[in-house]
Amino acid sequence: ERVQPSRVLPISTRGTRRYDEIRFEASDLLLFGPESRGLPEAVLTSFESAHRLRIPMREDSRSLNLANAVAVVVYEALRQGDFSSLS
């Protein structure tokens, strides 16, 4: 209840937009699902399509583990913000 994000961005192998095609904002909330099954379909589809993000991978890959997926997306968000939230 205390968190008031401007956007919630779910990240999933079933996302519709690449994570590197979006301009992250400081007040975004990144939503990752459990490593074993990802976000439930009902949760994923409750967000607008343009906000459902994915990490591009090879066709024969299942998914990245959760820690690696978080690291990839969070690093990109920090990079876009010139790492200013780390100061």
Coordinates of C-alpha atoms in Angstrom, one line a residue:
E1 CA 0.0 0.0 0.0
R2 CA 2.9 2.3 0.6
V3 CA 4.4 1.8 -2.9
Q4 CA 2.7 3.9 -5.5
P5 CA 4.4 3.0 -8.8
S6 CA 3.7 5.0 -11.9
R7 CA 3.7 1.6 -13.8
V8 CA 3.9 -2.0 -13.0
L9 CA 6.0 -3.9 -15.6
P10 CA 5.6 -7.6 -15.5
I11 CA 8.5 -9.6 -16.9
S12 CA 7.8 -13.0 -18.4
T13 CA 8.8 -15.3 -21.2
R14 CA 5.3 -14.6 -22.5
G15 CA 5.8 -10.8 -22.5
T16 CA 5.0 -8.9 -25.7
R17 CA 7.7 -6.3 -25.6
R18 CA 11.5 -6.5 -25.3
Y19 CA 12.8 -5.1 -22.0
D20 CA 15.3 -2.9 -23.9
E21 CA 12.6 -1.2 -26.0
I22 CA 11.1 0.6 -23.1
R23 CA 12.2 3.8 -21.3
F24 CA 12.3 2.9 -17.6
E25 CA 11.1 5.5 -15.0
A26 CA 12.4 5.8 -11.5
S27 CA 8.9 5.0 -10.1
D28 CA 8.4 1.8 -12.1
L29 CA 7.8 -1.4 -10.3
L30 CA 9.2 -4.5 -11.9
L31 CA 7.2 -7.7 -11.3
F32 CA 8.8 -11.1 -11.6
G33 CA 7.1 -14.4 -11.0
P34 CA 8.4 -17.5 -9.3
E35 CA 11.4 -19.2 -11.1
S36 CA 9.6 -22.5 -11.4
R37 CA 6.5 -21.3 -13.3
G38 CA 6.6 -17.5 -13.9
L39 CA 3.7 -15.2 -13.5
P40 CA 0.2 -16.7 -13.7
E41 CA -1.5 -16.0 -17.0
A42 CA -4.3 -14.1 -15.2
V43 CA -1.8 -11.8 -13.5
L44 CA 0.2 -11.3 -16.7
T45 CA -2.8 -10.4 -18.8
S46 CA -4.2 -8.0 -16.2
F47 CA -1.5 -5.5 -17.4
E48 CA -1.6 -3.7 -20.7
S49 CA 0.3 -5.4 -23.5
A50 CA 2.9 -2.6 -24.0
H51 CA 3.9 -3.1 -20.3
R52 CA 4.5 -6.9 -20.5
L53 CA 8.2 -7.3 -20.9
R54 CA 10.4 -10.2 -22.0
I55 CA 14.1 -10.9 -22.3
P56 CA 14.9 -12.1 -25.8
M57 CA 16.4 -15.6 -25.9
R58 CA 17.1 -18.3 -28.4
E59 CA 14.1 -20.4 -29.6
D60 CA 15.4 -23.5 -27.9
S61 CA 15.9 -21.9 -24.5
R62 CA 13.3 -22.3 -21.8
S63 CA 14.1 -19.3 -19.7
L64 CA 16.8 -17.7 -17.6
N65 CA 16.9 -18.4 -13.9
L66 CA 15.2 -15.7 -11.8
A67 CA 18.4 -14.1 -10.4
N68 CA 19.8 -13.6 -13.9
A69 CA 16.6 -12.3 -15.3
V70 CA 16.3 -9.7 -12.5
A71 CA 19.9 -8.7 -12.9
V72 CA 19.5 -8.1 -16.7
V73 CA 16.4 -6.0 -16.4
V74 CA 17.4 -4.0 -13.3
Y75 CA 20.8 -3.3 -14.8
E76 CA 19.2 -1.9 -17.9
A77 CA 16.8 0.3 -15.8
L78 CA 19.8 1.6 -13.8
R79 CA 21.9 2.2 -17.0
Q80 CA 19.1 4.2 -18.5
G81 CA 19.0 6.4 -15.4
D82 CA 22.8 6.8 -15.6
F83 CA 23.1 4.8 -12.4
S84 CA 21.9 7.9 -10.5
S85 CA 19.9 5.9 -7.9
L86 CA 23.1 4.3 -6.7
S87 CA 24.7 7.6 -5.6

